[in-house]
Every structure is written in C-alpha cells, then in structure tokens.
Amino acid sequence: MITADRLNSVKEYYFSTKLREVRGLIAQGRPIINMGIGSPDLAPSPQVLETLRDSIIETGAHQYQSYQGLPKLREAIADFYHQKFDVNVDPNTDILPLMGSKEGIMHISMAFLNNGDKALIPNPGYPTYAAVTSLVGAVPIQYNLSEKNGWFPDLDELATKDLSKVKLMWVSYPHMPTGATATVEQLKMLVDFAKKNQILLVNDNPYSFVLSSNPTSILSIDGAKECTLELNSLSKTFNMAGWRVGMVLGNAEHINAVLKVKSNMDSGMFYGIQKGAIAALQSGPEWFEALDTVYTKRRELMFRLVDKLGCSYDENAVGMFVWSKLPAGSPPSEQFIDEILYSRDIFIAPGTIFGSNGEGYIRFSLCVKEEKIKEAIQRF
C-alpha cells in the first residue's frame, strides 16, 4: 500500500522517536532522568478527581456528548476568562471545547488554509504548527525570533515581505520554548499587524498560569476578536495533560468554521472529563499559589544544574521550562544533549527541535521531582 503524499511533508515528531531511544536505555537498566518533556507529574486537585469519580454514575454519562461540549463547561470557560483575563466571551457562540489544544491546531488549519496558502510560523516555536500546515497542503513560512529581540517578531521586517497568500499567523505568548512574555503593547502590535494584512492571528496560550505573575490573553486587546483566535488548555495549569481538555476562543464566525471541521472528525469529550474540567476551572487562588510554590522550588534547583553546565538563562521567563544558552565553544545542541544522555544518563531537549534558531540552546523541563533534580546535580 502506498501512503499519501502528504506524509512526505513531515517527519515523525522528535519526542516520539527520541523517547524510544530513551526507553531503550531504561530497558538496559540505565537510570535515566527525563528532563525533556513538559508532561506535568503532579496530580489534579482532589476536587477534580472527586467530580470525575462521582460523574460516571450520572444518567447519560456514557452517551455521545455534544460537539460543542456541555453548556456548563462553556460557561465555566467564559467565567474563567472573565475572572483571570478580564475578557468577555459569549459561552454560546465564542467558545469551542477541544480534546486538547493540539487538535485545535489541526482543526484551525483545516478550516482556514487552502492548498498553497501560507502560514507564518515562529522560529523557534512549537513544531506542530509547521507540521500541520504542511499536512493540509499549505506552506509554512518561518519568521525569526531571537533572544536579542526578546523572542518577539520584528513586525516591521515582516511587513516588507510578500504577505498576499498568508492566511494564518501562529504566535505563542507566553512563548514556548523560551518562556518569553509579550507586553500588552506588543500584543496590540500583533493584532494591528494581523488586521492590516488580513491575517487570522492564533495565539497558543497554555502556559499563562505557570510561574507567571501577570497572566494575559490576547483577546483582552480591543478589537482582537475581529482577527484573532486563542487556544488554551487545562494540561499545564491544572495537571490534566492526559485528560485532553483544551479550548479555542474567538468570534462566532471563526468558531463556527472550526466547528464544521471538528464535528466531522470526532464527537464530544467524555462527560466525566467535562465535569472534572468544570471543577478545575472553578479552582480558587490557593490552587495557583500551591502550583507556583512547587515549580519555584524546582526552578531554583534547575538553575543550579544549568549553572553546572555553564549555560545562561533568563530568570524572569515563565512556564514550566528553563530555556538555556550553551556556553561559547560548545558542540551543536543535539550533540551536546546526547553526550549528557550517554555520559550522565540525563535527557535534555535540544533547542533545534523547535527550529533552526534553537541552535545553541537546550531546554530543561520542570516536570521533574526535586529529588531527581538534586540527583542530576550530583551527577555533575
């Protein structure tokens, strides 16, 4: 059987292949410490787990669910956005729950990109943006981000390019993988750029509440809903990565376009998961404070490990990673992390998996228990 031509446009996801290698080393008895993946190792709140448990015996819990999710889930998302971001959205028209925000990247691309259209992709950035763009037959156009410019695009330079076929622009603030944030003024610049060039701007925003003192949504910018969608997720904020609960928010026209795709690809998420998501979104301030306490302690230890390697980093970056610049004279990123993997049994993500501008950088995940970070420090 000959596979579809679209598969020639992408490679298997880096972590999919690399983790097979890592698992092989573990199978050989190697004491690998995995600092490469941002998969929260903490549990959701007891309230969330109790809600899930109690919900499975409710009438209709095991039937197909609405493509648009439970009304109470959409209301909880709307309330959350109002309380945390001062953003007002209509739960009936402006919100679509997703089975993880990653599926939203595919749904949005299928809804708005024709064959041959172009999408602006951050370099460095989440690899899925480019992969999905290629899978739907569009053309990924990378735009440069640099440490010198605070990992924010040079919009004046972008404006000099031929943008006539650009339909989408992917951004991610707080930025993955660097942890850089964007000011309100910068978010306004992005919205103005999208409006001027008739581009649909999509902000991928799952890291707002990890070590961030000022959570921000691009939808808080006046007029943003005219040209902007925002993806968000419960994976990082509420330790629910395996639950696959995400959402996309925007104006009714854009949300309906995404719904057309989604409703032909899946049904609504499991009832119990939706009920647990509602409970998570209603968490009080103590949840966020406790989460930051854990990650702050881990980050302080991780800084010590990064210092051992002679790398530099931004202490003010947010999110669950430490993005680090290799010292002068180091080998390329992938060689650097492989040497550590095989000599110290520690897996760290190379910056190159996020784009060519990630060369010279490595990324440490904070989804590692304190004792394991201390052990890693001792290995040096």
Short mmCIF file of C-alpha atoms in Angstrom, two decimals:
data_model
loop_
_atom_site.label_atom_id
_atom_site.label_comp_id
_atom_site.label_asym_id
_atom_site.label_seq_id
_atom_site.Cartn_x
_atom_site.Cartn_y
_atom_site.Cartn_z
CA MET A 1 0.00 0.00 0.00
CA ILE A 2 1.42 3.40 -0.99
CA THR A 3 0.97 6.07 1.65
CA ALA A 4 -0.46 9.52 0.97
CA ASP A 5 1.90 12.11 -0.46
CA ARG A 6 1.23 14.40 2.49
CA LEU A 7 3.29 12.12 4.72
CA ASN A 8 6.35 13.11 2.72
CA SER A 9 5.99 16.65 4.03
CA VAL A 10 6.53 15.74 7.69
CA LYS A 11 8.72 13.63 9.91
CA GLU A 12 7.72 11.66 12.97
CA TYR A 13 7.60 14.00 15.96
CA TYR A 14 11.07 14.31 17.54
CA PHE A 15 9.96 13.27 21.01
CA SER A 16 8.22 10.21 19.57
CA THR A 17 11.50 8.91 18.13
CA LYS A 18 13.86 10.18 20.82
CA LEU A 19 11.83 8.75 23.67
CA ARG A 20 12.01 5.32 22.04
CA GLU A 21 15.77 5.67 22.29
CA VAL A 22 15.48 6.81 25.91
CA ARG A 23 13.14 3.92 26.77
CA GLY A 24 15.65 1.56 25.20
CA LEU A 25 18.34 2.86 27.55
CA ILE A 26 16.00 2.46 30.53
CA ALA A 27 15.29 -1.13 29.43
CA GLN A 28 19.04 -1.74 29.58
CA GLY A 29 18.98 -0.66 33.22
CA ARG A 30 20.27 2.88 32.74
CA PRO A 31 18.97 5.29 35.46
CA ILE A 32 17.71 7.92 33.02
CA ILE A 33 16.36 11.20 34.38
CA ASN A 34 14.00 12.67 31.80
CA MET A 35 14.15 16.47 31.74
CA GLY A 36 12.99 16.77 28.16
CA ILE A 37 9.20 16.57 28.26
CA GLY A 38 6.70 19.09 29.63
CA SER A 39 4.27 16.50 30.94
CA PRO A 40 3.12 17.52 34.45
CA ASP A 41 3.95 14.85 37.03
CA LEU A 42 1.65 16.41 39.63
CA ALA A 43 -1.98 15.37 40.13
CA PRO A 44 -5.14 17.39 39.52
CA SER A 45 -6.85 18.73 42.63
CA PRO A 46 -8.83 16.32 44.84
CA GLN A 47 -11.99 18.23 43.90
CA VAL A 48 -11.40 17.50 40.21
CA LEU A 49 -10.82 13.80 40.86
CA GLU A 50 -13.87 13.52 43.11
CA THR A 51 -16.01 15.23 40.48
CA LEU A 52 -14.82 12.79 37.81
CA ARG A 53 -15.49 9.82 40.08
CA ASP A 54 -18.98 10.96 41.03
CA SER A 55 -19.96 11.89 37.48
CA ILE A 56 -19.58 8.44 35.95
CA ILE A 57 -22.79 7.16 37.54
CA GLU A 58 -24.91 10.09 36.38
CA THR A 59 -27.67 9.43 33.85
CA GLY A 60 -26.37 9.80 30.30
CA ALA A 61 -22.72 9.97 31.36
CA HIS A 62 -21.68 7.31 28.85
CA GLN A 63 -23.61 8.52 25.84
CA TYR A 64 -22.27 10.61 22.97
CA GLN A 65 -21.75 14.20 24.04
CA SER A 66 -22.36 17.43 22.17
CA TYR A 67 -19.69 18.53 19.69
CA GLN A 68 -19.76 21.90 21.45
CA GLY A 69 -19.35 20.45 24.93
CA LEU A 70 -21.60 20.84 27.93
CA PRO A 71 -23.16 24.31 28.26
CA LYS A 72 -21.83 24.44 31.82
CA LEU A 73 -18.31 23.77 30.56
CA ARG A 74 -18.52 26.64 28.10
CA GLU A 75 -19.92 28.84 30.88
CA ALA A 76 -17.03 27.82 33.15
CA ILE A 77 -14.52 28.73 30.42
CA ALA A 78 -16.22 32.10 29.91
CA ASP A 79 -16.19 32.78 33.68
CA PHE A 80 -12.54 31.77 33.89
CA TYR A 81 -11.58 34.14 31.08
CA HIS A 82 -13.55 36.96 32.68
CA GLN A 83 -12.02 36.46 36.12
CA LYS A 84 -8.43 35.78 35.06
CA PHE A 85 -8.03 37.86 31.91
CA ASP A 86 -10.86 40.42 32.10
CA VAL A 87 -12.08 39.06 28.75
CA ASN A 88 -15.79 38.79 27.99
CA VAL A 89 -16.87 36.00 25.65
CA ASP A 90 -20.29 34.57 24.89
CA PRO A 91 -20.33 30.91 26.02
CA ASN A 92 -22.93 30.09 23.36
CA THR A 93 -21.03 31.42 20.35
CA ASP A 94 -17.42 32.31 21.16
CA ILE A 95 -16.07 29.12 22.75
CA LEU A 96 -15.42 25.62 21.44
CA PRO A 97 -14.05 22.97 23.84
CA LEU A 98 -11.42 20.72 22.29
CA MET A 99 -9.87 17.35 23.02
CA GLY A 100 -6.63 19.12 23.86
CA SER A 101 -5.49 22.31 22.20
CA LYS A 102 -3.18 20.33 19.90
CA GLU A 103 -6.17 19.08 17.94
CA GLY A 104 -7.22 22.71 17.63
CA ILE A 105 -4.08 23.40 15.59
CA MET A 106 -5.25 20.85 13.04
CA HIS A 107 -8.89 22.00 13.10
CA ILE A 108 -7.97 25.66 12.63
CA SER A 109 -5.57 24.85 9.80
CA MET A 110 -8.16 22.72 8.02
CA ALA A 111 -10.80 25.41 8.47
CA PHE A 112 -8.79 28.33 7.09
CA LEU A 113 -5.93 27.10 4.88
CA ASN A 114 -6.36 26.10 1.24
CA ASN A 115 -3.78 24.21 -0.73
CA GLY A 116 -0.92 26.62 -1.45
CA ASP A 117 -1.91 29.19 1.19
CA LYS A 118 0.81 30.29 3.57
CA ALA A 119 1.07 30.37 7.35
CA LEU A 120 3.61 32.30 9.42
CA ILE A 121 5.40 30.03 11.88
CA PRO A 122 7.65 31.18 14.77
CA ASN A 123 11.28 30.03 14.73
CA PRO A 124 11.83 28.78 17.40
CA GLY A 125 8.33 27.57 18.16
CA TYR A 126 6.11 24.56 18.67
CA PRO A 127 6.95 22.11 15.83
CA THR A 128 3.31 21.11 15.32
CA TYR A 129 2.44 24.47 13.71
CA ALA A 130 4.69 23.78 10.73
CA ALA A 131 3.89 20.07 10.54
CA VAL A 132 0.12 20.60 10.44
CA THR A 133 0.47 23.43 7.91
CA SER A 134 2.30 21.05 5.59
CA LEU A 135 -0.15 18.20 6.20
CA VAL A 136 -3.09 20.31 5.00
CA GLY A 137 -1.23 21.30 1.84
CA ALA A 138 -0.31 24.85 2.86
CA VAL A 139 3.15 26.37 3.03
CA PRO A 140 4.84 27.13 6.37
CA ILE A 141 6.81 30.39 6.29
CA GLN A 142 9.10 30.79 9.27
CA TYR A 143 9.63 34.16 10.90
CA ASN A 144 12.66 34.74 13.09
CA LEU A 145 12.64 35.16 16.84
CA SER A 146 15.82 35.99 18.70
CA GLU A 147 17.00 36.46 22.24
CA LYS A 148 18.21 39.94 21.29
CA ASN A 149 14.63 40.96 20.40
CA GLY A 150 13.08 39.29 23.45
CA TRP A 151 11.78 36.41 21.30
CA PHE A 152 9.25 38.76 19.71
CA PRO A 153 8.89 39.09 15.91
CA ASP A 154 10.28 42.03 14.00
CA LEU A 155 6.94 43.11 12.54
CA ASP A 156 8.49 45.93 10.52
CA GLU A 157 10.70 43.41 8.72
CA LEU A 158 7.77 41.04 8.23
CA ALA A 159 5.75 43.87 6.70
CA THR A 160 8.30 44.18 3.89
CA LYS A 161 7.62 40.59 2.76
CA ASP A 162 5.03 39.45 0.25
CA LEU A 163 2.16 38.50 2.56
CA SER A 164 -0.51 38.23 -0.12
CA LYS A 165 -1.02 34.48 0.35
CA VAL A 166 -0.56 34.43 4.12
CA LYS A 167 -3.80 33.37 5.81
CA LEU A 168 -2.64 32.42 9.33
CA MET A 169 -0.01 33.60 11.79
CA TRP A 170 0.88 31.42 14.77
CA VAL A 171 2.14 33.07 17.95
CA SER A 172 2.53 31.73 21.46
CA TYR A 173 2.78 34.06 24.44
CA PRO A 174 3.95 33.11 26.96
CA HIS A 175 6.34 31.68 24.38
CA MET A 176 7.16 28.03 24.06
CA PRO A 177 10.00 27.02 24.32
CA THR A 178 11.71 30.17 25.65
CA GLY A 179 9.24 31.30 28.33
CA ALA A 180 9.32 34.87 26.99
CA THR A 181 6.25 37.02 27.60
CA ALA A 182 4.69 39.77 25.50
CA THR A 183 3.56 43.10 26.88
CA VAL A 184 0.09 44.50 26.24
CA GLU A 185 1.69 46.92 23.79
CA GLN A 186 3.33 44.05 21.90
CA LEU A 187 0.08 42.08 21.77
CA LYS A 188 -1.62 45.17 20.35
CA MET A 189 1.12 45.38 17.70
CA LEU A 190 0.38 41.78 16.71
CA VAL A 191 -3.35 42.45 16.44
CA ASP A 192 -2.76 45.61 14.38
CA PHE A 193 -0.38 43.70 12.08
CA ALA A 194 -2.95 40.94 11.55
CA LYS A 195 -5.74 43.42 10.78
CA LYS A 196 -3.65 45.43 8.36
CA ASN A 197 -2.58 42.33 6.43
CA GLN A 198 -5.91 40.46 6.68
CA ILE A 199 -4.31 37.56 8.52
CA LEU A 200 -6.01 35.34 11.09
CA LEU A 201 -3.80 35.52 14.19
CA VAL A 202 -3.79 32.49 16.51
CA ASN A 203 -2.27 32.76 19.99
CA ASP A 204 -1.46 29.45 21.66
CA ASN A 205 -1.70 30.24 25.37
CA PRO A 206 -1.33 27.16 27.62
CA TYR A 207 1.43 28.49 29.93
CA SER A 208 -0.23 31.60 31.37
CA PHE A 209 -0.51 30.29 34.90
CA VAL A 210 2.84 28.61 35.50
CA LEU A 211 5.27 30.93 37.30
CA SER A 212 3.54 33.93 35.75
CA SER A 213 2.63 36.92 37.90
CA ASN A 214 0.63 38.59 35.12
CA PRO A 215 -1.47 36.11 33.09
CA THR A 216 -2.53 37.71 29.81
CA SER A 217 -4.84 36.84 26.93
CA ILE A 218 -4.51 38.42 23.50
CA LEU A 219 -8.32 38.62 23.47
CA SER A 220 -8.04 41.39 26.08
CA ILE A 221 -6.80 43.72 23.32
CA ASP A 222 -9.55 45.95 21.92
CA GLY A 223 -10.79 44.61 18.60
CA ALA A 224 -8.73 41.41 18.82
CA LYS A 225 -11.71 39.12 18.26
CA GLU A 226 -12.13 40.52 14.76
CA CYS A 227 -8.93 38.79 13.60
CA THR A 228 -7.76 36.55 16.44
CA LEU A 229 -8.34 33.11 17.88
CA GLU A 230 -6.83 31.92 21.14
CA LEU A 231 -6.08 28.35 22.11
CA ASN A 232 -5.82 27.36 25.74
CA SER A 233 -5.56 24.15 27.70
CA LEU A 234 -6.03 22.62 31.14
CA SER A 235 -2.96 20.42 30.68
CA LYS A 236 -0.35 22.63 32.36
CA THR A 237 -2.47 24.86 34.58
CA PHE A 238 -4.36 22.02 36.25
CA ASN A 239 -2.05 18.99 35.74
CA MET A 240 -4.54 17.38 33.35
CA ALA A 241 -2.37 16.69 30.29
CA GLY A 242 -3.69 13.16 29.80
CA TRP A 243 -7.30 14.31 30.09
CA ARG A 244 -7.02 16.14 26.76
CA VAL A 245 -9.07 19.23 27.57
CA GLY A 246 -8.48 22.35 25.55
CA MET A 247 -10.47 25.20 24.07
CA VAL A 248 -10.47 27.75 21.30
CA LEU A 249 -12.00 31.20 21.74
CA GLY A 250 -12.83 33.90 19.20
CA ASN A 251 -15.76 35.42 17.37
CA ALA A 252 -18.76 33.34 16.33
CA GLU A 253 -17.84 33.26 12.64
CA HIS A 254 -14.38 31.86 13.27
CA ILE A 255 -15.59 29.41 15.92
CA ASN A 256 -18.31 28.08 13.61
CA ALA A 257 -15.70 27.46 10.90
CA VAL A 258 -13.63 25.37 13.33
CA LEU A 259 -16.77 23.55 14.50
CA LYS A 260 -17.50 22.46 10.92
CA VAL A 261 -14.19 20.62 10.89
CA LYS A 262 -14.36 19.27 14.43
CA SER A 263 -17.91 17.93 14.08
CA ASN A 264 -16.81 15.82 11.13
CA MET A 265 -13.79 14.39 12.93
CA ASP A 266 -14.91 13.47 16.45
CA SER A 267 -17.72 13.61 18.96
CA GLY A 268 -17.78 15.47 22.26
CA MET A 269 -15.34 14.54 25.01
CA PHE A 270 -16.36 12.11 27.76
CA TYR A 271 -18.94 13.53 30.16
CA GLY A 272 -16.86 12.86 33.29
CA ILE A 273 -13.86 14.66 31.83
CA GLN A 274 -16.02 17.69 31.08
CA LYS A 275 -17.36 17.70 34.63
CA GLY A 276 -13.82 17.47 36.01
CA ALA A 277 -12.78 20.32 33.74
CA ILE A 278 -15.58 22.49 35.14
CA ALA A 279 -14.35 21.79 38.68
CA ALA A 280 -10.77 22.67 37.66
CA LEU A 281 -11.78 25.97 36.08
CA GLN A 282 -13.54 26.91 39.32
CA SER A 283 -10.38 26.42 41.41
CA GLY A 284 -9.58 29.14 43.94
CA PRO A 285 -6.35 31.18 44.24
CA GLU A 286 -4.85 28.63 46.62
CA TRP A 287 -4.53 26.16 43.72
CA PHE A 288 -2.41 28.54 41.63
CA GLU A 289 -0.31 29.56 44.64
CA ALA A 290 0.45 25.94 45.53
CA LEU A 291 1.36 25.14 41.92
CA ASP A 292 3.78 28.05 41.72
CA THR A 293 5.34 27.08 45.05
CA VAL A 294 6.24 23.66 43.67
CA TYR A 295 7.57 24.98 40.37
CA THR A 296 9.52 27.79 42.07
CA LYS A 297 11.43 25.29 44.21
CA ARG A 298 12.10 23.11 41.20
CA ARG A 299 13.23 26.05 39.09
CA GLU A 300 15.70 27.20 41.76
CA LEU A 301 17.24 23.73 41.76
CA MET A 302 17.21 23.60 37.96
CA PHE A 303 19.08 26.88 37.81
CA ARG A 304 21.83 25.22 39.87
CA LEU A 305 22.02 22.38 37.37
CA VAL A 306 22.11 24.79 34.43
CA ASP A 307 24.87 26.72 36.17
CA LYS A 308 26.84 23.46 36.42
CA LEU A 309 26.74 23.25 32.64
CA GLY A 310 27.91 26.84 32.23
CA CYS A 311 24.71 27.85 30.44
CA SER A 312 22.95 31.21 30.70
CA TYR A 313 19.22 31.79 31.11
CA ASP A 314 16.51 34.37 31.77
CA GLU A 315 15.45 34.24 35.41
CA ASN A 316 12.24 36.11 34.57
CA ALA A 317 10.97 33.65 31.94
CA VAL A 318 7.68 31.93 32.77
CA GLY A 319 6.23 28.49 32.11
CA MET A 320 7.46 25.04 33.04
CA PHE A 321 10.80 25.09 31.22
CA VAL A 322 14.23 26.63 31.61
CA TRP A 323 15.49 27.71 28.18
CA SER A 324 19.26 27.89 28.33
CA LYS A 325 22.01 29.18 26.06
CA LEU A 326 25.02 26.94 25.68
CA PRO A 327 28.41 28.36 26.62
CA ALA A 328 30.72 29.57 23.86
CA GLY A 329 32.63 26.78 22.17
CA SER A 330 30.04 24.11 22.89
CA PRO A 331 29.22 21.43 20.31
CA PRO A 332 25.87 21.69 18.47
CA SER A 333 22.79 21.33 20.66
CA GLU A 334 21.89 17.77 19.67
CA GLN A 335 25.45 16.56 20.15
CA PHE A 336 25.62 18.39 23.48
CA ILE A 337 22.49 16.71 24.86
CA ASP A 338 23.49 13.28 23.53
CA GLU A 339 26.83 13.49 25.31
CA ILE A 340 24.99 14.23 28.55
CA LEU A 341 22.43 11.48 27.88
CA TYR A 342 25.07 8.81 27.44
CA SER A 343 27.62 10.05 29.99
CA ARG A 344 25.27 11.23 32.78
CA ASP A 345 22.01 9.41 31.99
CA ILE A 346 20.08 12.70 31.78
CA PHE A 347 17.82 13.58 28.85
CA ILE A 348 17.51 17.27 27.97
CA ALA A 349 15.71 18.65 24.91
CA PRO A 350 17.90 20.26 22.22
CA GLY A 351 16.75 23.69 21.05
CA THR A 352 16.91 22.65 17.41
CA ILE A 353 13.70 20.65 17.60
CA PHE A 354 11.89 24.00 17.83
CA GLY A 355 13.55 25.44 14.72
CA SER A 356 16.93 26.48 13.39
CA ASN A 357 17.03 29.48 15.75
CA GLY A 358 17.07 27.00 18.61
CA GLU A 359 20.62 26.00 17.73
CA GLY A 360 22.91 26.85 20.61
CA TYR A 361 20.15 26.37 23.19
CA ILE A 362 18.79 23.50 25.29
CA ARG A 363 15.54 23.19 27.26
CA PHE A 364 15.02 21.73 30.73
CA SER A 365 11.55 20.68 31.90
CA LEU A 366 10.37 21.45 35.43
CA CYS A 367 8.15 18.36 35.37
CA VAL A 368 10.78 16.57 37.44
CA LYS A 369 10.64 15.96 41.18
CA GLU A 370 13.05 17.86 43.41
CA GLU A 371 14.95 14.76 44.46
CA LYS A 372 15.59 13.86 40.83
CA ILE A 373 16.91 17.36 40.06
CA LYS A 374 19.19 17.09 43.09
CA GLU A 375 20.38 13.70 41.85
CA ALA A 376 21.09 15.19 38.43
CA ILE A 377 23.15 17.94 40.06
CA GLN A 378 25.16 15.30 41.93
CA ARG A 379 25.93 13.52 38.66
CA PHE A 380 27.99 16.56 37.72
#
